[in-house]
Amino acid sequence: MKKPVYPFVAIVGQEDLKLSLVLNVVHPALGGVLILGEKGTAKSTAVRGLGRLLGEIEVYEHDPFNTAPGQPIPSQVARVPGQGEPRVVRRAVPLVDLPISATEDRVVGTLDLERALKSGESRIQPGLLAGAHRGILYVDEVNLLDDHVVDLLLDVAAMGVNTVEREGISFAHPSRFTLVGTMNPEEGELRPQLLDRFGLCVRVEGLRDPSLRVEVIRRRLAHESDAQAFAAGFAKEERELSERIVAAKERVASVGWSDAILLQIARTSLSAGVDGHRADLVMLQGARALAAWEGRTEVLEDDVERISRLALPHRMRRQPFAEMGT
Amino acid sequence: MTSGSERRAMPFPLAALVGQEDLRLCLLLAAVDPRLGGVLLRGEKGTAKSTAARGLSEIVGDGVPFVDLPLGATEDRVLGHLDLERAIADGEAAWRPGLLSRVDGGILYVDEVNLLDDHLVECLLDACESGVNRLEREGLSHAHPSRFTMIGTMNPEEGDLRPQMLDRFALSVRVAGEQEDGPRMEVMRRRLAYDSDPASFRGQWLDATRRLRERLTQAREILPSVVLGSSLQDFIAEVAVKNRVAGHRADLAMARASRALAAWEGRSQVDADDVVRVAPFALAHRIRPEEEPQVPPPPPPPPEEEPREDQQEPPPEPLEMPPEPPSPSPDPSGEEDGENAPGQEDPNRSEGTESVFASGEPFKVRPLEIPPDRLARSGSGRRTRSRSSTCRGRTVGSTLRRGRDDLAFDATLRAAAPHQRARRAASSSPLAILVEPRDVRERVRERKVSHLLLFVVDGSGSMGARKRMSETKAAILSLLLDAYQKRDRVGLVVFRGEGAETVVPPTPSVERAARLLETLPVGGRTPLGAGLVEAGKVLATARRRDPLLRPLVVLLTDGRANRAYGADCGEAPAAQGRSLARALAERNPQARFVVIDTEAQGRIRLGLAGRLAQEMGAQCLACEELRAEDLVRWTRNVMNSEERNIP
């Protein structure tokens, strides 16, 4: 049974969290979000709620690899015998959960045993990385993931392709996803390489304002007593948010920037002492997404300033989380 | 940096890379002479390592295979295996080629090579060394040529490669991000242009790419006729000796790379500058990490090596890669200055205020030769990696041994395949494959039996705190430098003043530890209890990540305490320390504890540390003078011993 989803717009406060998730939907090139915080701070609620704002993509019917129509069709897309091209259908943008107990074969895919037994063919049984293509891969407590699964994720995130060379299977399919992870920093750190893969990073804390805390309780109880009615109360707001996201998505490709912006970004990175160039690229893309989100077609210095607070802290060399949230 | 839109079919053009001349040069040299050996790209994350390697794939030409080795690859697909479908359909024991067959004569690309499974690394090295892949499995006997150039990337923050593995790479390059505004801006411009429209971006660089390709073709033609004079051969040997490299691979790499460089620049004669330019690439990964390659002044060119006027062709124009002045150091941003006397002087030694001690004195670490453990273990026993007897870990192969219900599907089906004709004749099952119990194979999984070394150190104002800290720091760094422990984690908890702090969360990275250890405050009171509680937290977290973990806790204290943990509990701080110590040991039965007594010798001794050790069931070692070498030695002894307490 599916648990009813708490509406994204009904989350009280947590503006950074909501903004960074929305910006990633607007502009998937941002590379995902890492959400830091203790248990019970709306981390998972926000991600699940986001699922309903993602919109749809076009895919081939029955294609477990979410191939974009027009792209080469993997040889293993189910085809109806006697028919030509598979039908194109619309499907919700996938939000795939990667549980921390997942084994590597479930993540990357493995031999389809049933098919092998029945027909003697070696075919891939697609893993979670196939289903997450063009969508969101969500890892709750990402810092508790097995090291070798992290390695695989990094590999695929870097390539944008999942190359399976295992257990008699030789197969590759595109796998580009927005990585969303949550972690409680008190339960162990994340390897720097994986940290760097997350475009943005937000720290989520319990609200301090008592009246907001009361509002959290009130809404939570209302949701639990009648989820449908509760959701209906936010339907209009949610629809408006969806529309704004769609509009921003269309606008983002046309958002331009000046050399002054590039200079501002380069200097920001250099003075923060980050490794490599990923921070620069994330800041530029993030600033564009922010401009698009606010209905503009030109990046402002203020966009860079705002996005740098989400793009830099986890990339600083010394004690990544020490200065956050203060 | 590699982005999602980057695909093999449309890589970011190598010619469009901003800066990174060393990186580009090394890749091209390997392409000029495939016999050169591998190239290792080492550097921080988000520098063009993967992008460059991918870019090379379109320069090397159509006939040259470029094969990706994914980290999750299993042995069968790397080496080759029985073809299941043909075995079923035709009852034929046909061999299905693996990656080592596909890559013959080409380039094998391994992203994050330091994270690759050790077993696969061994397979690769065998093939790399012999040029042949020999296969004996599933009733098949097969051998095929497998000659390839290996290009690996790695971020040293994630742990280093073993020296034996490093040595197989002919050249290595340190890659770092651009440190100037201008190039950083250009990186953003080009990357975004590429991401938004790869095809048209590539179109703009088509000419440059074509010129690179043509120049490569010319260089390959010239290569066989390039002469390396005897005085330069002597010079190469001199460089190798001066840098005290083991074996002869560095010499060979310098010789081949300088020939390839001469060919790349359209000359048929190697000159001294060629050697000077390539030497740092051949040396950097073969000397100690804290050293810089030393290249002595080259010999004057002997008369017969004078460049001739009648060269067949004018050298190709320099393209985007103007020949650089020879740079003796591959890493101009490196902290160590070549001019520093080699006397192991610590540049930070005299810096800092009273409460901050500077870095410890570096000292040599000799890697320990521990053979990999081939026995199945369930997390106990000696350190090093083990075949895992639980159902977690990376699948590396399969076995006939049973008992874990961890079925290796592919191997089982392949084992059943040859018998299908006979079995089908005797059965009416509709299944395509009839599996019998004797076909069953189980997975062989390899997983790190991780070790956590946690130092819990008194950083209070007592005598010798600074020295204690600097020796501990040196010990931590050298333990992490030890290649055999690259996947073990080392952490540090310091207690001082009002409480305790995890200064280094358990990490396998010497770079990260070094960063965190840059400055360490000392002084203040001695909150022993807080230190023990903090250690308990670190252990609990680590165990949650890995239930099989075997932590070793090294407590450096004189057993004194003058600041109780938590609210006033009526207990004296030292007594409270003892009860917390006992609780810590009881709650972590999988951990081993050693107390190193730092009480000053000679005076009236209280023996408090000994009592603390007793509470924990730990051994207590007293030391005349704490030295990092001893810490390292003791720690290793304990980790290598089977017993909970060292005899």
Short mmCIF file of C-alpha atoms in Angstrom, two decimals, chain A residues 27 29 39 71 100 103-105 108 110-123 141-152 154-155 157-171 174 176 185-197 253 257-267 269-270 273-285 288 314-320, chain B residues 1-7 20 43-50 54 68-78 81 83-85 88 96 99 102 109 111-112 115-116 155 157-158 176-189 191-192 195-196 391-396 407-410 413-414 430-435 443 445-448 489 501 503 505-508 512 515-519 537 541 544-545:
data_model
loop_
_atom_site.label_atom_id
_atom_site.label_comp_id
_atom_site.label_asym_id
_atom_site.label_seq_id
_atom_site.Cartn_x
_atom_site.Cartn_y
_atom_site.Cartn_z
CA HIS A 27 17.74 22.51 -14.42
CA ALA A 29 22.44 19.86 -15.04
CA LYS A 39 15.91 12.69 11.74
CA GLN A 71 17.78 8.13 -29.10
CA ILE A 100 21.16 1.43 1.61
CA THR A 103 23.26 -5.06 -3.51
CA GLU A 104 25.42 -4.17 -6.47
CA ASP A 105 23.55 -6.47 -8.84
CA VAL A 108 23.62 -1.95 -11.94
CA THR A 110 22.37 -8.57 -13.58
CA LEU A 111 21.55 -11.70 -15.52
CA ASP A 112 17.82 -12.23 -16.00
CA LEU A 113 17.55 -15.67 -14.46
CA GLU A 114 13.99 -16.38 -15.48
CA ARG A 115 14.68 -15.63 -19.10
CA ALA A 116 17.86 -17.67 -19.04
CA LEU A 117 16.06 -20.67 -17.62
CA LYS A 118 13.06 -20.44 -19.91
CA SER A 119 14.68 -19.60 -23.20
CA GLY A 120 18.40 -20.01 -22.63
CA GLU A 121 19.16 -16.40 -23.49
CA SER A 122 21.58 -14.19 -21.56
CA ARG A 123 19.69 -10.98 -21.03
CA GLU A 141 21.20 8.05 4.58
CA VAL A 142 23.63 8.06 1.72
CA ASN A 143 26.59 8.04 4.10
CA LEU A 144 25.69 4.53 5.21
CA LEU A 145 25.84 3.10 1.72
CA ASP A 146 28.33 0.28 1.16
CA ASP A 147 31.61 1.58 -0.19
CA HIS A 148 31.56 -0.50 -3.32
CA VAL A 149 28.02 0.59 -4.16
CA VAL A 150 29.21 4.17 -3.78
CA ASP A 151 32.02 3.40 -6.21
CA LEU A 152 29.53 2.13 -8.76
CA LEU A 154 30.29 7.50 -8.81
CA ASP A 155 31.35 5.65 -11.91
CA ALA A 157 27.32 9.46 -12.35
CA ALA A 158 30.61 10.45 -13.97
CA MET A 159 29.99 8.67 -17.26
CA GLY A 160 26.27 9.15 -17.65
CA VAL A 161 26.34 5.56 -18.86
CA ASN A 162 25.92 2.34 -16.95
CA THR A 163 28.31 -0.18 -18.42
CA VAL A 164 27.49 -3.67 -17.21
CA GLU A 165 30.27 -6.20 -17.64
CA ARG A 166 29.35 -8.81 -15.16
CA GLU A 167 27.99 -12.27 -14.70
CA GLY A 168 27.93 -13.08 -18.36
CA ILE A 169 26.27 -9.82 -19.32
CA SER A 170 27.86 -7.20 -21.51
CA PHE A 171 25.59 -4.24 -21.92
CA PRO A 174 22.50 5.67 -20.63
CA ARG A 176 21.73 10.15 -16.18
CA PRO A 185 26.43 14.19 9.60
CA GLU A 186 26.70 12.80 13.10
CA GLU A 187 26.48 9.30 11.69
CA GLY A 188 29.65 9.39 9.72
CA GLU A 189 31.06 11.37 6.89
CA LEU A 190 30.70 11.05 3.19
CA ARG A 191 33.68 10.43 0.96
CA PRO A 192 34.88 13.66 -0.62
CA GLN A 193 34.51 12.30 -4.12
CA LEU A 194 30.83 11.51 -3.59
CA LEU A 195 30.31 14.78 -1.77
CA ASP A 196 31.56 16.62 -4.82
CA ARG A 197 29.03 14.83 -7.02
CA ALA A 253 18.24 27.48 -21.72
CA TRP A 257 25.36 35.83 -18.36
CA SER A 258 28.10 38.40 -18.67
CA ASP A 259 31.85 38.01 -18.27
CA ALA A 260 31.54 39.86 -14.98
CA ILE A 261 29.49 36.94 -13.71
CA LEU A 262 32.12 34.43 -14.80
CA LEU A 263 34.78 36.49 -13.08
CA GLN A 264 32.72 36.69 -9.91
CA ILE A 265 32.31 32.90 -9.91
CA ALA A 266 35.98 32.19 -10.59
CA ARG A 267 37.04 34.50 -7.77
CA SER A 269 35.83 29.52 -6.03
CA LEU A 270 39.45 30.54 -5.78
CA GLY A 273 39.81 27.11 -2.02
CA VAL A 274 37.74 24.40 -3.65
CA ASP A 275 39.18 21.49 -5.61
CA GLY A 276 38.75 21.38 -9.35
CA HIS A 277 36.20 23.18 -11.47
CA ARG A 278 32.94 21.54 -10.57
CA ALA A 279 32.01 24.28 -8.11
CA ASP A 280 32.35 26.91 -10.82
CA LEU A 281 30.13 25.02 -13.21
CA VAL A 282 27.55 24.32 -10.55
CA MET A 283 27.44 27.98 -9.54
CA LEU A 284 26.97 29.13 -13.10
CA GLN A 285 24.26 26.56 -13.80
CA ARG A 288 20.96 30.39 -14.37
CA HIS A 314 30.50 20.91 1.06
CA ARG A 315 33.39 21.55 -1.29
CA MET A 316 35.56 23.52 1.09
CA ARG A 317 38.72 21.63 1.86
CA ARG A 318 38.75 21.86 5.58
CA GLN A 319 35.92 20.52 7.71
CA PRO A 320 33.20 20.65 5.11
CA MET B 1 34.90 17.24 -15.29
CA THR B 2 32.60 14.89 -17.06
CA SER B 3 29.01 15.81 -17.47
CA GLY B 4 25.98 13.76 -18.18
CA SER B 5 25.80 14.75 -21.80
CA GLU B 6 29.23 13.39 -22.52
CA ARG B 7 29.07 10.24 -24.56
CA GLN B 20 46.42 20.91 -18.70
CA GLY B 43 44.44 14.65 -9.26
CA GLU B 44 41.71 16.24 -7.29
CA LYS B 45 38.11 15.78 -8.27
CA GLY B 46 36.58 17.93 -10.95
CA THR B 47 39.70 18.42 -13.03
CA ALA B 48 39.56 17.30 -16.62
CA LYS B 49 40.94 13.78 -16.02
CA SER B 50 38.11 11.69 -17.45
CA ARG B 54 37.69 10.24 -23.32
CA ASP B 68 35.92 1.19 -20.68
CA LEU B 69 36.40 -1.03 -17.69
CA PRO B 70 33.56 -0.32 -15.28
CA LEU B 71 34.27 -0.66 -11.58
CA GLY B 72 31.55 -3.26 -11.12
CA ALA B 73 32.98 -5.61 -13.75
CA THR B 74 33.30 -9.26 -12.76
CA GLU B 75 36.11 -11.61 -13.61
CA ASP B 76 34.18 -13.58 -16.23
CA ARG B 77 33.47 -10.54 -18.38
CA VAL B 78 37.03 -9.29 -18.08
CA HIS B 81 33.84 -17.18 -20.38
CA ASP B 83 29.09 -18.68 -24.20
CA LEU B 84 25.85 -19.62 -22.51
CA GLU B 85 23.54 -19.15 -25.47
CA ILE B 88 22.35 -24.22 -24.88
CA ARG B 96 32.79 -15.70 -25.37
CA LEU B 99 37.16 -7.14 -22.31
CA ARG B 102 38.26 -6.67 -27.14
CA TYR B 109 40.39 3.04 -19.75
CA ASP B 111 38.16 5.51 -14.26
CA GLU B 112 38.99 5.60 -10.54
CA LEU B 115 38.86 1.77 -6.42
CA LEU B 116 38.99 -1.23 -8.71
CA ASN B 155 41.80 10.94 -6.87
CA GLU B 157 41.97 11.47 -1.58
CA GLU B 158 40.27 8.12 -2.02
CA ALA B 176 45.05 20.27 -10.66
CA GLY B 177 42.41 22.89 -11.24
CA GLU B 178 43.33 26.20 -12.85
CA GLN B 179 44.31 28.81 -10.30
CA GLU B 180 43.84 31.96 -12.40
CA ASP B 181 40.64 33.86 -13.14
CA GLY B 182 41.08 33.83 -16.91
CA PRO B 183 41.46 30.08 -17.49
CA ARG B 184 38.71 29.33 -14.97
CA MET B 185 36.34 31.58 -16.90
CA GLU B 186 37.33 29.90 -20.14
CA VAL B 187 36.65 26.45 -18.61
CA MET B 188 33.11 27.58 -17.77
CA ARG B 189 32.52 29.08 -21.21
CA ARG B 191 31.98 23.50 -20.81
CA LEU B 192 28.62 25.23 -20.97
CA ASP B 195 26.85 20.92 -22.69
CA SER B 196 24.22 23.01 -24.40
CA CYS B 391 26.44 -12.34 1.39
CA ARG B 392 27.75 -8.81 1.25
CA GLY B 393 30.58 -7.43 -0.78
CA ARG B 394 31.59 -7.34 -4.37
CA THR B 395 31.09 -10.41 -6.51
CA VAL B 396 34.43 -11.33 -8.01
CA LEU B 407 23.82 -18.46 -6.00
CA ALA B 408 26.05 -17.33 -8.85
CA PHE B 409 23.40 -17.51 -11.57
CA ASP B 410 25.63 -17.11 -14.54
CA LEU B 413 23.85 -21.86 -15.85
CA ARG B 414 27.14 -22.17 -17.64
CA PRO B 430 9.44 -27.02 -20.75
CA LEU B 431 12.40 -25.10 -19.39
CA ALA B 432 15.25 -24.35 -21.71
CA ILE B 433 17.86 -25.15 -19.13
CA LEU B 434 17.72 -28.06 -16.72
CA VAL B 435 19.80 -27.37 -13.67
CA ARG B 443 29.38 -16.36 -5.69
CA ARG B 445 32.57 -12.15 -2.85
CA GLU B 446 35.38 -10.00 -1.76
CA ARG B 447 34.92 -7.41 0.82
CA LYS B 448 37.21 -5.40 2.86
CA ARG B 489 40.52 3.94 8.21
CA GLU B 501 36.57 16.42 19.63
CA VAL B 503 39.57 15.86 14.91
CA PRO B 505 36.72 11.28 11.48
CA PRO B 506 37.72 7.78 10.34
CA THR B 507 39.22 8.22 6.91
CA PRO B 508 41.33 6.16 4.52
CA ARG B 512 42.37 14.41 4.14
CA ARG B 515 44.53 18.63 6.01
CA LEU B 516 42.61 18.08 9.20
CA LEU B 517 45.80 17.74 11.18
CA GLU B 518 47.30 20.96 9.90
CA THR B 519 46.76 22.68 13.21
CA LYS B 537 30.36 7.54 19.48
CA THR B 541 28.93 5.12 13.91
CA ARG B 544 26.69 0.97 11.88
CA ARG B 545 28.35 1.39 8.53
#
